[in-house]
PDB file of C-alpha atoms in Angstrom:
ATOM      1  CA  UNK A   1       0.000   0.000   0.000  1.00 45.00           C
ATOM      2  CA  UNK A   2       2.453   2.809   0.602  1.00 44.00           C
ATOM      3  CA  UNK A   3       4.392   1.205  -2.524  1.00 45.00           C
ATOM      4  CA  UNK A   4       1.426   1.929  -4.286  1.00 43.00           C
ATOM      5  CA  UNK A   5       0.371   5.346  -2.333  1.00 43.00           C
ATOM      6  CA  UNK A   6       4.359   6.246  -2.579  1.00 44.00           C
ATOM      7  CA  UNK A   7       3.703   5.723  -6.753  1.00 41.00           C
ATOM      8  CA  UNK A   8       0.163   7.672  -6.441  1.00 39.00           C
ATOM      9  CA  UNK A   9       1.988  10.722  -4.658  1.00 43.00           C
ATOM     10  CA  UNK A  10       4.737  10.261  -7.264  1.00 40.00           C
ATOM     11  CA  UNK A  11       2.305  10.440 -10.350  1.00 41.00           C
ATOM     12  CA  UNK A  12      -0.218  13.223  -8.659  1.00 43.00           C
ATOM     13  CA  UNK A  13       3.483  15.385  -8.488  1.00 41.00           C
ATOM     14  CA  UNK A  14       4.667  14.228 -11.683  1.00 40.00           C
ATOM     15  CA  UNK A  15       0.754  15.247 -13.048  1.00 38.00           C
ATOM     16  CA  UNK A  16       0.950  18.821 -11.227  1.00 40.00           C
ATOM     17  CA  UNK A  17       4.475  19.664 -12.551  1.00 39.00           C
ATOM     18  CA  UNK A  18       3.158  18.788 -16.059  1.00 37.00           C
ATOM     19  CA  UNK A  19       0.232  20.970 -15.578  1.00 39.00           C
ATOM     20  CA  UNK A  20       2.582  24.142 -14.697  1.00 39.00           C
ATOM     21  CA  UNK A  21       4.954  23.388 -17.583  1.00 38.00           C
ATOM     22  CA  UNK A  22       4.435  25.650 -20.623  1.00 38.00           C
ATOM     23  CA  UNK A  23       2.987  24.590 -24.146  1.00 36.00           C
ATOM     24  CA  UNK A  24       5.179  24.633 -27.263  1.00 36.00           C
ATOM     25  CA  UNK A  25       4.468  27.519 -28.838  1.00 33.00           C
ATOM     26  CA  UNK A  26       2.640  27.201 -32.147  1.00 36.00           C
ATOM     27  CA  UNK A  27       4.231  27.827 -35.418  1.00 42.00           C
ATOM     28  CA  UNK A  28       4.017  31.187 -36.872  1.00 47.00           C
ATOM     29  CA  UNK A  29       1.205  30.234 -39.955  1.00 44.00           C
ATOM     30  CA  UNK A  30      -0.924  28.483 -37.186  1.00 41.00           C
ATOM     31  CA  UNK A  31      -1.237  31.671 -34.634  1.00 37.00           C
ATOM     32  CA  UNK A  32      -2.297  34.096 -37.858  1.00 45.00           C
ATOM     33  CA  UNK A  33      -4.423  31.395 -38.690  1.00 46.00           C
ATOM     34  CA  UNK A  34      -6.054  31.402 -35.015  1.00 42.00           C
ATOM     35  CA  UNK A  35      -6.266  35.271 -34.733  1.00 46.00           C
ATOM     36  CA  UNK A  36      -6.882  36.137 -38.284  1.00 48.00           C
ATOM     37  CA  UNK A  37      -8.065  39.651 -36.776  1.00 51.00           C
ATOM     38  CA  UNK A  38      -5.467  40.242 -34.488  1.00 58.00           C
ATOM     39  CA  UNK A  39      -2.753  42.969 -34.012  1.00 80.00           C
ATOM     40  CA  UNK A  40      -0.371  39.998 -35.690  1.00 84.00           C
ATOM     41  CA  UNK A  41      -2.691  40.386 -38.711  1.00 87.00           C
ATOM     42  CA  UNK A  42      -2.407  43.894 -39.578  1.00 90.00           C
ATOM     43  CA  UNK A  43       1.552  43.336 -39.319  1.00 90.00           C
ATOM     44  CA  UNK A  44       1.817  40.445 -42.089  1.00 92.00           C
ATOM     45  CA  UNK A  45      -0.890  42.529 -44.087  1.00 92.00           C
ATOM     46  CA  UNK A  46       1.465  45.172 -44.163  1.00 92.00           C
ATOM     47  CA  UNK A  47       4.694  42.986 -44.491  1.00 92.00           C
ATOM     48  CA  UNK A  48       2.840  41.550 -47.464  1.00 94.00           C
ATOM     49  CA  UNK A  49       2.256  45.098 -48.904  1.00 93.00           C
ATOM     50  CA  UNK A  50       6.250  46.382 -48.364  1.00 90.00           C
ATOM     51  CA  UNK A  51       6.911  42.598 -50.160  1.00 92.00           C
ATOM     52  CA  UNK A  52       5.009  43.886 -52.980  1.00 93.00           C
ATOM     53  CA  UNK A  53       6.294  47.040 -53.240  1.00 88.00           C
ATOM     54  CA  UNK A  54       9.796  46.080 -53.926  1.00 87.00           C
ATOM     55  CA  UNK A  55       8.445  44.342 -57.499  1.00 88.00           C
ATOM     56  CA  UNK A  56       7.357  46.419 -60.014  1.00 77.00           C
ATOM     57  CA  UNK A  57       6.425  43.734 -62.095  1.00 84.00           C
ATOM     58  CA  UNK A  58       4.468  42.203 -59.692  1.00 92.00           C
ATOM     59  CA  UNK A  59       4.816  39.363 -57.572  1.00 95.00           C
ATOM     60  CA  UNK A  60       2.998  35.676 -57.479  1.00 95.00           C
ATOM     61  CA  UNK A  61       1.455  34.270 -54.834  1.00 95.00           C
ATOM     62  CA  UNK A  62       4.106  31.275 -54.323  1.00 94.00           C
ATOM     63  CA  UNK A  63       7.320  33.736 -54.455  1.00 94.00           C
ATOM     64  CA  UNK A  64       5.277  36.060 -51.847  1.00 95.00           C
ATOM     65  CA  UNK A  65       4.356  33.364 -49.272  1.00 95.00           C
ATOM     66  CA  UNK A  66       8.378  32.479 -49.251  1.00 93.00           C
ATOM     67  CA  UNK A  67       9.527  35.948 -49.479  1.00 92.00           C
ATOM     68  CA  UNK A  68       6.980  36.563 -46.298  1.00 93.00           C
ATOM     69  CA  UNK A  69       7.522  33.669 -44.570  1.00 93.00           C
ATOM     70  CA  UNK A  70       3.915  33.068 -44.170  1.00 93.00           C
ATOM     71  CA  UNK A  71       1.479  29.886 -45.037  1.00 92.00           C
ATOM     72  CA  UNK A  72      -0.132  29.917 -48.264  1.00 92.00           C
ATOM     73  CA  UNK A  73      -3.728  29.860 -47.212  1.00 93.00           C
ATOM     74  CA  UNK A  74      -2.866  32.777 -44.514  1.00 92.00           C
ATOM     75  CA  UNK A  75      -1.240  34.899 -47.208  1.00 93.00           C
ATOM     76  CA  UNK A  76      -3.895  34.448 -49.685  1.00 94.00           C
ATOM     77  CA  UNK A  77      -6.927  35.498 -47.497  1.00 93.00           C
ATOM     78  CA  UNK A  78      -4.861  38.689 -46.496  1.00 95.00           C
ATOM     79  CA  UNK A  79      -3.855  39.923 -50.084  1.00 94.00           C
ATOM     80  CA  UNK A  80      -7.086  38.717 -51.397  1.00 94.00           C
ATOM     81  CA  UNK A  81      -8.550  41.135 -48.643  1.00 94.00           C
ATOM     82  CA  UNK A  82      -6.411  44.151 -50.125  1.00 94.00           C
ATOM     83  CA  UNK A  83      -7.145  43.299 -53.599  1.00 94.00           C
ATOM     84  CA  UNK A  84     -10.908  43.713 -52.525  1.00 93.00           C
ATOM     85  CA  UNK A  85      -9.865  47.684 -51.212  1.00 92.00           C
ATOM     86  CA  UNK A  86      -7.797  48.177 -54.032  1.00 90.00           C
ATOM     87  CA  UNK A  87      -4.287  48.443 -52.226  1.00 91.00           C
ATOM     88  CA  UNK A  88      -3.030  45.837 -54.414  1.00 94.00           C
ATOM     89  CA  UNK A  89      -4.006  44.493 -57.897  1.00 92.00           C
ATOM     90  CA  UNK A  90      -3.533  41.509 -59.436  1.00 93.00           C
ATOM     91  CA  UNK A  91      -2.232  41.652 -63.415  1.00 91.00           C
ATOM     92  CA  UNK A  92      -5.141  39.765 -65.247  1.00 89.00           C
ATOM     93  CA  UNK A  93      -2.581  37.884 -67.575  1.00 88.00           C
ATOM     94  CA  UNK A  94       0.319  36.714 -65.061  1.00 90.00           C
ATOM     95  CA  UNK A  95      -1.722  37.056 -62.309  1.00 92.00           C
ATOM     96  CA  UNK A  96       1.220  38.697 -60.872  1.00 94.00           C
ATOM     97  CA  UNK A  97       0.067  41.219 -57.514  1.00 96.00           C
ATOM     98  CA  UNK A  98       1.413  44.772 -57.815  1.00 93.00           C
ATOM     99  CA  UNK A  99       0.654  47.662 -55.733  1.00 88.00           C
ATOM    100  CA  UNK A 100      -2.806  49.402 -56.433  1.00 86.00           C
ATOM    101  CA  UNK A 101      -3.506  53.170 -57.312  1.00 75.00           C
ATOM    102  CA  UNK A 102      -5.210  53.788 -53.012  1.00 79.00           C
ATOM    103  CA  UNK A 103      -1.244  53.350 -51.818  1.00 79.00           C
ATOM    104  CA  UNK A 104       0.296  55.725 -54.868  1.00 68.00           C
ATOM    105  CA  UNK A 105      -2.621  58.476 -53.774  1.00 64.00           C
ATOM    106  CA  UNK A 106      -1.907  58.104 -49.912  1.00 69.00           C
ATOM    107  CA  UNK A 107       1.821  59.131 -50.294  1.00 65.00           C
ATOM    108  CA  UNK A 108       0.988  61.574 -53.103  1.00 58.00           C
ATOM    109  CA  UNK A 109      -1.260  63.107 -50.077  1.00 60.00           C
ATOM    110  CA  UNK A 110       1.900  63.060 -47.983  1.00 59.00           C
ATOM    111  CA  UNK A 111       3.912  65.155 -50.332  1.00 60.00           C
ATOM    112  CA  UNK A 112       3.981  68.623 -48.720  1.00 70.00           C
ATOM    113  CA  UNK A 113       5.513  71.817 -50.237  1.00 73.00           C
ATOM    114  CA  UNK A 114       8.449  71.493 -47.902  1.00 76.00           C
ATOM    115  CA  UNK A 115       9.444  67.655 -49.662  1.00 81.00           C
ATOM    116  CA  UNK A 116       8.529  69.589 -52.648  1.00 86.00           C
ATOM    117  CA  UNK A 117      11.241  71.867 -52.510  1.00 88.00           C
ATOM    118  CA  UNK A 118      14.108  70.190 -51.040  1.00 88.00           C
ATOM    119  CA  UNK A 119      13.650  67.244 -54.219  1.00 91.00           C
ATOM    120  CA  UNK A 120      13.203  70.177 -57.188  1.00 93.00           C
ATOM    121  CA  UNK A 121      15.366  72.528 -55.976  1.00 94.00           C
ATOM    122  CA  UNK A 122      19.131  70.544 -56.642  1.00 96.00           C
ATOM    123  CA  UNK A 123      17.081  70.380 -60.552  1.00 96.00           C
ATOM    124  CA  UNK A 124      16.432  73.853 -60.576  1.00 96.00           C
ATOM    125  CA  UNK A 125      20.540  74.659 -59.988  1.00 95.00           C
ATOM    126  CA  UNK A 126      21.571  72.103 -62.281  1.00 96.00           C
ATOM    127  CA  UNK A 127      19.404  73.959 -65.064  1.00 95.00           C
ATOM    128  CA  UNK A 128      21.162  77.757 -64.243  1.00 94.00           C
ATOM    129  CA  UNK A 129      24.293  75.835 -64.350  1.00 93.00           C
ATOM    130  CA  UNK A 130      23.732  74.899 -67.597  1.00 94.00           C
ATOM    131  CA  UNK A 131      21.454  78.017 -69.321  1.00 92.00           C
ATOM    132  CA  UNK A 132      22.488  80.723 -67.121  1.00 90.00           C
ATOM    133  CA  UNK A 133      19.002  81.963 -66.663  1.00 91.00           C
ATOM    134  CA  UNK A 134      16.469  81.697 -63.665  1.00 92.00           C
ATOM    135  CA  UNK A 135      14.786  78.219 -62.853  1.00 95.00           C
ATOM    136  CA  UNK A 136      11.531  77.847 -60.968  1.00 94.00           C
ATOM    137  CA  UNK A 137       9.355  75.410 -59.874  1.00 95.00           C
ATOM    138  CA  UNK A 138       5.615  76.142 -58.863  1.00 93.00           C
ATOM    139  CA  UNK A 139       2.583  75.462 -57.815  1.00 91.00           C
ATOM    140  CA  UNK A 140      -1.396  76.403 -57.792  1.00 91.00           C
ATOM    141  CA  UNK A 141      -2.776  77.848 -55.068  1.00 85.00           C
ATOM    142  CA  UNK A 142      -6.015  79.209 -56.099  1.00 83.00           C
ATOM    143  CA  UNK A 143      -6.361  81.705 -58.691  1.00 87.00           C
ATOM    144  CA  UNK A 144      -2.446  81.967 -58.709  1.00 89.00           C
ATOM    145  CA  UNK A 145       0.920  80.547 -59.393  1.00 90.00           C
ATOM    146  CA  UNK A 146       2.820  80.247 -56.148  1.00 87.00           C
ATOM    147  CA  UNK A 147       6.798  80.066 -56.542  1.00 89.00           C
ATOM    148  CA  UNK A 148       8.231  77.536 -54.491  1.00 89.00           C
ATOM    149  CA  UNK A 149      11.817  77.480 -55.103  1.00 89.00           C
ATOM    150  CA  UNK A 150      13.857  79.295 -57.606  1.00 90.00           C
ATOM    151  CA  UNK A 151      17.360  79.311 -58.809  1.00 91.00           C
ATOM    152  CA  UNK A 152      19.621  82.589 -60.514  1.00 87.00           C
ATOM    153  CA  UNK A 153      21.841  82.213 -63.369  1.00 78.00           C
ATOM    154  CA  UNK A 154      25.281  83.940 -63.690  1.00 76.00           C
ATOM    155  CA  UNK A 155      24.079  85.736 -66.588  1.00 67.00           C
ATOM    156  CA  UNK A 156      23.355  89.419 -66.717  1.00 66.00           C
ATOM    157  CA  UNK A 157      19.479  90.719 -66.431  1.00 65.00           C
ATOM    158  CA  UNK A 158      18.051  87.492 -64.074  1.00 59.00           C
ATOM    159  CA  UNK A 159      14.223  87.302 -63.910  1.00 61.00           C
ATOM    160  CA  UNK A 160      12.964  88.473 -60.640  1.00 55.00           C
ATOM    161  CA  UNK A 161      10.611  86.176 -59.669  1.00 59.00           C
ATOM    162  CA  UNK A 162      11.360  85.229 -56.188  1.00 51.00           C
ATOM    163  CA  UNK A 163      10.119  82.601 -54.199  1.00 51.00           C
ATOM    164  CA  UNK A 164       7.053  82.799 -52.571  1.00 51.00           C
ATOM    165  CA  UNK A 165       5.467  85.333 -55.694  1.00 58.00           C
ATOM    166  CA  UNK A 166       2.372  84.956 -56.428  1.00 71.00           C
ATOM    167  CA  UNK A 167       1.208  85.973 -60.182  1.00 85.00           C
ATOM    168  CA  UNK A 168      -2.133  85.366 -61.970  1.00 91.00           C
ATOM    169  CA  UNK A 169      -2.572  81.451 -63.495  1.00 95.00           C
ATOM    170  CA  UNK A 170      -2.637  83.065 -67.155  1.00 96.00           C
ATOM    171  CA  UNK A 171       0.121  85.771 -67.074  1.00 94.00           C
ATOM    172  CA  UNK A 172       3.057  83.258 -66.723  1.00 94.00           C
ATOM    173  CA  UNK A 173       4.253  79.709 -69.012  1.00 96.00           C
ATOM    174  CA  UNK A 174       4.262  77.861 -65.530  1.00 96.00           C
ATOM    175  CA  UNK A 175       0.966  79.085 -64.858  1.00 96.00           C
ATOM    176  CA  UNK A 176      -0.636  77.753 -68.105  1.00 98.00           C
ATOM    177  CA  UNK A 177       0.773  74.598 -67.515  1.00 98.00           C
ATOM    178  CA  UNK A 178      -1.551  74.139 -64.383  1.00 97.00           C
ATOM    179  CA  UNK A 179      -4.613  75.593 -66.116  1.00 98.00           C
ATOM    180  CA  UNK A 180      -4.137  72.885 -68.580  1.00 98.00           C
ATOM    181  CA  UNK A 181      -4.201  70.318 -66.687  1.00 96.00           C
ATOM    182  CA  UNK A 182      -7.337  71.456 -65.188  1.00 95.00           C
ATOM    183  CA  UNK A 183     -10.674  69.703 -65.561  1.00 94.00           C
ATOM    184  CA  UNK A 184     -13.284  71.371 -67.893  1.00 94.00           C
ATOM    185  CA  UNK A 185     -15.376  72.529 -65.323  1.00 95.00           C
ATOM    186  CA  UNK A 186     -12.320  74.104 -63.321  1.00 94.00           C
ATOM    187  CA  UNK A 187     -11.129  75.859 -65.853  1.00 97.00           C
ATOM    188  CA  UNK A 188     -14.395  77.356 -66.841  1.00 96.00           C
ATOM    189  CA  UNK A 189     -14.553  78.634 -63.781  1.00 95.00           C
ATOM    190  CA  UNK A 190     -11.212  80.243 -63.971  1.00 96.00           C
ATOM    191  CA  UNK A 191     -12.102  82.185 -66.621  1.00 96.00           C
ATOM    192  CA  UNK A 192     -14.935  83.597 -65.112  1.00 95.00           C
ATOM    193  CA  UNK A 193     -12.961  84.750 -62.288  1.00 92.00           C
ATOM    194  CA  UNK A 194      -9.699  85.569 -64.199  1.00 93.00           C
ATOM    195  CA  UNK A 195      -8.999  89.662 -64.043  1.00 91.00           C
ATOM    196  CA  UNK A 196      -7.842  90.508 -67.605  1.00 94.00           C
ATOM    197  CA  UNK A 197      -5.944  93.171 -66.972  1.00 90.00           C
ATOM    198  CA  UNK A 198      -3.316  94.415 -69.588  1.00 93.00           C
ATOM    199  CA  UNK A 199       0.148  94.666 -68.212  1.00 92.00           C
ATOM    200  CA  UNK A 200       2.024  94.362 -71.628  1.00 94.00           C
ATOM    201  CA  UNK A 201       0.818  94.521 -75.206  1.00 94.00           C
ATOM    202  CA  UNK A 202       1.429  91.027 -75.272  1.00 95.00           C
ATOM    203  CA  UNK A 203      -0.941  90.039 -72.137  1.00 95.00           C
ATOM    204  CA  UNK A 204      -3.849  87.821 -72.421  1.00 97.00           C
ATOM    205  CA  UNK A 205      -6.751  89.671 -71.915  1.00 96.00           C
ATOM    206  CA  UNK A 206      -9.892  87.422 -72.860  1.00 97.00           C
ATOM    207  CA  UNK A 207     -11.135  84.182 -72.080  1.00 97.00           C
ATOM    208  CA  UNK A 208     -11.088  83.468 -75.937  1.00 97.00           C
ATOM    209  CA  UNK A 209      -7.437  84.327 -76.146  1.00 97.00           C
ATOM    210  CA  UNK A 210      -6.482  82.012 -73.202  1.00 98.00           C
ATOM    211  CA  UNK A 211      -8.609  79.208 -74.189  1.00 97.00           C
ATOM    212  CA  UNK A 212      -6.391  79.243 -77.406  1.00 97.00           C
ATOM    213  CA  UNK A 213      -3.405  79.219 -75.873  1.00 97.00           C
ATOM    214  CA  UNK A 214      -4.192  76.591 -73.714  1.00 98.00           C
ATOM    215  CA  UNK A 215      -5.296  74.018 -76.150  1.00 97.00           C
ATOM    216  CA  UNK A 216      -1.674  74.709 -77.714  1.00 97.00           C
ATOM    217  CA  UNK A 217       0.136  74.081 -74.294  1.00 98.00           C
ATOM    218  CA  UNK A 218      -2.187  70.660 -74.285  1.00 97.00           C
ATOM    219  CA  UNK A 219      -1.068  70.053 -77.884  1.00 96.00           C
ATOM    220  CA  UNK A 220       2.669  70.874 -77.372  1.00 95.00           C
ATOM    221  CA  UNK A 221       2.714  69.744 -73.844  1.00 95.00           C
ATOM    222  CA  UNK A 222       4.936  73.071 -72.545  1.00 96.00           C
ATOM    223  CA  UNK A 223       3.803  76.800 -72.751  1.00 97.00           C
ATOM    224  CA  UNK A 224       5.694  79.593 -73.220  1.00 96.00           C
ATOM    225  CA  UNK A 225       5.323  83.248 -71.847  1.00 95.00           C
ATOM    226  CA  UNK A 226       6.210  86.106 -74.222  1.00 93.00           C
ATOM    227  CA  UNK A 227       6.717  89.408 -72.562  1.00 92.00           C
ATOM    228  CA  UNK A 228       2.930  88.877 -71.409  1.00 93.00           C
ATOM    229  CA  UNK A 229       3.674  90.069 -67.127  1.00 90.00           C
ATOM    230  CA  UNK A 230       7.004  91.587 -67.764  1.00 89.00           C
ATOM    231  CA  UNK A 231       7.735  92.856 -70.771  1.00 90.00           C
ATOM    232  CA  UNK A 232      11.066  91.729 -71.734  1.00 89.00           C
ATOM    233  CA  UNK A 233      11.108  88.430 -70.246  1.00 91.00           C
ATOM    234  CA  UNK A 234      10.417  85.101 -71.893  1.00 92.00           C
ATOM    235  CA  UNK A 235       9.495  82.030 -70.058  1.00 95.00           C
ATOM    236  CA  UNK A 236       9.165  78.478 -70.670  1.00 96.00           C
ATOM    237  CA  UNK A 237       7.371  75.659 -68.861  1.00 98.00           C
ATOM    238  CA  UNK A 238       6.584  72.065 -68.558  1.00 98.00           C
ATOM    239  CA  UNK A 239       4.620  70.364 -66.043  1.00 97.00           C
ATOM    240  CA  UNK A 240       5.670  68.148 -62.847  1.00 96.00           C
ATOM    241  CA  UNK A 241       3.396  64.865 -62.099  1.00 94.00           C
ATOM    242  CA  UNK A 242       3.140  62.794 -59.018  1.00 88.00           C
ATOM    243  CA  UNK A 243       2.173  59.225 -58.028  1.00 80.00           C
ATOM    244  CA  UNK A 244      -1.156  59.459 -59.346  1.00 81.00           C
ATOM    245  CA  UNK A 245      -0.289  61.439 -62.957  1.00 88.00           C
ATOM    246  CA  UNK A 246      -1.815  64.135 -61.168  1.00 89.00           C
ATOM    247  CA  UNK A 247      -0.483  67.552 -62.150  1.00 94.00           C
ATOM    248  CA  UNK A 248       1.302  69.080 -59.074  1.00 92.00           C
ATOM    249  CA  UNK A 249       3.389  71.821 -60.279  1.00 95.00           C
ATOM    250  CA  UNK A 250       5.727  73.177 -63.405  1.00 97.00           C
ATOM    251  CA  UNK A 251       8.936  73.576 -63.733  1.00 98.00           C
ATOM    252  CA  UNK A 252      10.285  77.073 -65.662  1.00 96.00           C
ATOM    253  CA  UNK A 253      13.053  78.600 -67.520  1.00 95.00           C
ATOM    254  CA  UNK A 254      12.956  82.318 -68.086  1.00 92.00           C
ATOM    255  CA  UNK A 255      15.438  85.063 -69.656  1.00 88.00           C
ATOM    256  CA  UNK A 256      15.211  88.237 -71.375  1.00 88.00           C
ATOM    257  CA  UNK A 257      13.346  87.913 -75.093  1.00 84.00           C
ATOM    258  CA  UNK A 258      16.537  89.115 -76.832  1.00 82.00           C
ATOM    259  CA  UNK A 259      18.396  85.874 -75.056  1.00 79.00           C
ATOM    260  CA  UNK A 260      15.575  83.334 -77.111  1.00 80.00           C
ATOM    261  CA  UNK A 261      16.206  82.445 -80.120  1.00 84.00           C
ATOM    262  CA  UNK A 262      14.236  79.840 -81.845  1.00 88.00           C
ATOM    263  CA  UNK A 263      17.535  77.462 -81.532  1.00 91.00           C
ATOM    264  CA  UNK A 264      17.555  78.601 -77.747  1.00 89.00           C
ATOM    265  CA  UNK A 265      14.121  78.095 -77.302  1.00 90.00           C
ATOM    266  CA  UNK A 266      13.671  74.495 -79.060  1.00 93.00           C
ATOM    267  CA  UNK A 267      17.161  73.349 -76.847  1.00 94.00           C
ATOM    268  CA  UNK A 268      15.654  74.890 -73.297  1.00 93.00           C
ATOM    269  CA  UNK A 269      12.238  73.136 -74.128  1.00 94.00           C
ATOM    270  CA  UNK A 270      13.837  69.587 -74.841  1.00 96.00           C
ATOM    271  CA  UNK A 271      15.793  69.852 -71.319  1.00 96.00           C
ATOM    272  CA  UNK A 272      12.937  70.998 -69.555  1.00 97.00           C
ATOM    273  CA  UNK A 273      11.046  67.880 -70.302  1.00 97.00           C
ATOM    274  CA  UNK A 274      14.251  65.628 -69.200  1.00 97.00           C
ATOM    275  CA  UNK A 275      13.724  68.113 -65.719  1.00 97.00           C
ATOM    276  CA  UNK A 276      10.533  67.421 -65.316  1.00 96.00           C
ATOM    277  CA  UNK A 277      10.607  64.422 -66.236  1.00 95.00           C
ATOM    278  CA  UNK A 278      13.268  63.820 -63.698  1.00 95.00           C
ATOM    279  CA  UNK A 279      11.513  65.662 -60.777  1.00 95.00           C
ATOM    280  CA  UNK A 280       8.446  63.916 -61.839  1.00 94.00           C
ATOM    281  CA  UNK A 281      10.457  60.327 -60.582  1.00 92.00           C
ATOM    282  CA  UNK A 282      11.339  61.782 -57.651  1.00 90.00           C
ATOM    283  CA  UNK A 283       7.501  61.874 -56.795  1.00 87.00           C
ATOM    284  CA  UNK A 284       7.037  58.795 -57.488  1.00 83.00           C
ATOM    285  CA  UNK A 285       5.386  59.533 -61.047  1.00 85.00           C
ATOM    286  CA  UNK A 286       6.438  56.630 -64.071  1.00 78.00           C
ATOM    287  CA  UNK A 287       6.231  57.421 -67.465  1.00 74.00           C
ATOM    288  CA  UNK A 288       5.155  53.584 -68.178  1.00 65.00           C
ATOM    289  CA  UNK A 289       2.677  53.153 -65.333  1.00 60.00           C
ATOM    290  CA  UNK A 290       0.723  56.451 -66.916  1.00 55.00           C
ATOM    291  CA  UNK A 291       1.111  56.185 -70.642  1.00 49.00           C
ATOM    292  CA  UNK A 292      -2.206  56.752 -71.581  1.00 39.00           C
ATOM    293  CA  UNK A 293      -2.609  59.438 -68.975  1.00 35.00           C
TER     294      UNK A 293
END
């Protein structure tokens, strides 16, 4: 009997110590599997989304789930759950996931004037370095063309825009840019509001006038200013995208008239576009993403 109560006491210790040791914890698949709305969710969902950032040609499920580290089933119900809010899209032919156009227009949200200047600005010296004239980029802010950031040439008779001038949408080449890329209805009301007041001979001073020359900046994708706000300076433009082709600034060259030539002019317009279209990657903008934007 105490053999056998010594052996009971044994096993009821043995059974209690058992009871207070931990369990193996499960693998990492099976706990996102458990808790598919936990805290540990919205991590892989998010480690799935960085995973799929890093291929611009998109991803496949298979390549993902190693690259993640996750199960298969667990990774498909979570990017099968952004697909559904559009933060990823899958490629109908490969199937392939790549990110979707919600995540582009979040950080395009993000991109402040501040950002703004510090990435054109470095462009803007680089093109006085090589024209000698004044570089600007702008913006919209209302009815007017808000200068950013500007850069001087070491030519004679610099422009004298400065930054933070504001000038009216239509008087300058950076100017038309934006009204370009306006929406019917927005620029409609522009002209309504527009004050068409004649600083130069050359100004625009009817809606008529600038609707013309804004279907050529649409045409020719740049517009130029011609002694139209002061009159012996000549301005070019081209306009600055972001992440979602949206429109968010121009980018300007600008010089006395008797510096532009029709050589000059043709040569500053061609490296204009490379600027911009530089700047434009900097956003986040890509040419082959937007092509029939």
């Amino acid at each position: 009997m105490a053999r056998a109560g010594g052996r009971m006491r044994m096993s009821e210790t043995t059974t209690k110590r058992a009871a207070r040791a931990p369990m193996p914890a499960a693998p990492e698949a099976e706990i996102e599997e458990a808790s598919p709305g936990g805290v540990q969710s919205l991590a892989r969902a998010f480690a799935i989304l960085e995973e799929v950032a890093r291929h611009r040609d998109g991803i496949g499920l298979s390549d993902l789930c190693r690259k993640v580290g996750l199960h298969s089933s667990t990774t498909f119900h979570l990017i099968k759950t952004m697909v559904s809010l559009g933060y990823v899209r899958q490629l109908p032919d490969s199937k392939r996931y790549r990110l979707g156009r919600p995540v582009f227009m979040l950080a395009a949200q993000s991109l402040d004037e501040v950002e703004m200047v510090s990435v054109a600005t470095p462009f803007l010296e680089e093109l006085s370095a090589l024209t000698d004239e004044s570089a600007i980029f702008a913006v919209r802010m209302n009815e007017h063309l808000a200068i950013l950031a500007r850069s001087c040439g070491t030519g004679p008779f610099q422009a004298a825009d400065h930054g933070g001038a504001a000038r009216p949408l239509h008087t300058t080449a950076a100017g038309k840019v934006l009204l370009a890329g306006m929406t019917a209805e927005r620029f409609e009301a522009y002209l309504r509001r527009a004050e068409w007041q004649a600083r130069t001979p050359r100004s625009i001073t009817s809606p008529e006038a600038l609707r013309a020359e804004i279907m050529e900046v649409r045409r020719s994708g740049m517009a130029i200013e011609n002694g139209e706000y002061w009159p012996e300076v000549h301005a070019i433009a081209v306009g600055v995208h972001d992440f979602t082709a949206r429109l968010v600034g121009a980018v300007s060259l600008s010089g006395p008239l008797w510096r532009q030539s029709a050589d000059v002019v043709a040569e500053r317009a061609a490296l204009l576009r490379e600027t911009a279209g530089r700047i434009s990657q900097q956003f986040g903008y890509s040419a082959a993403d937007h092509s029939g934007c």
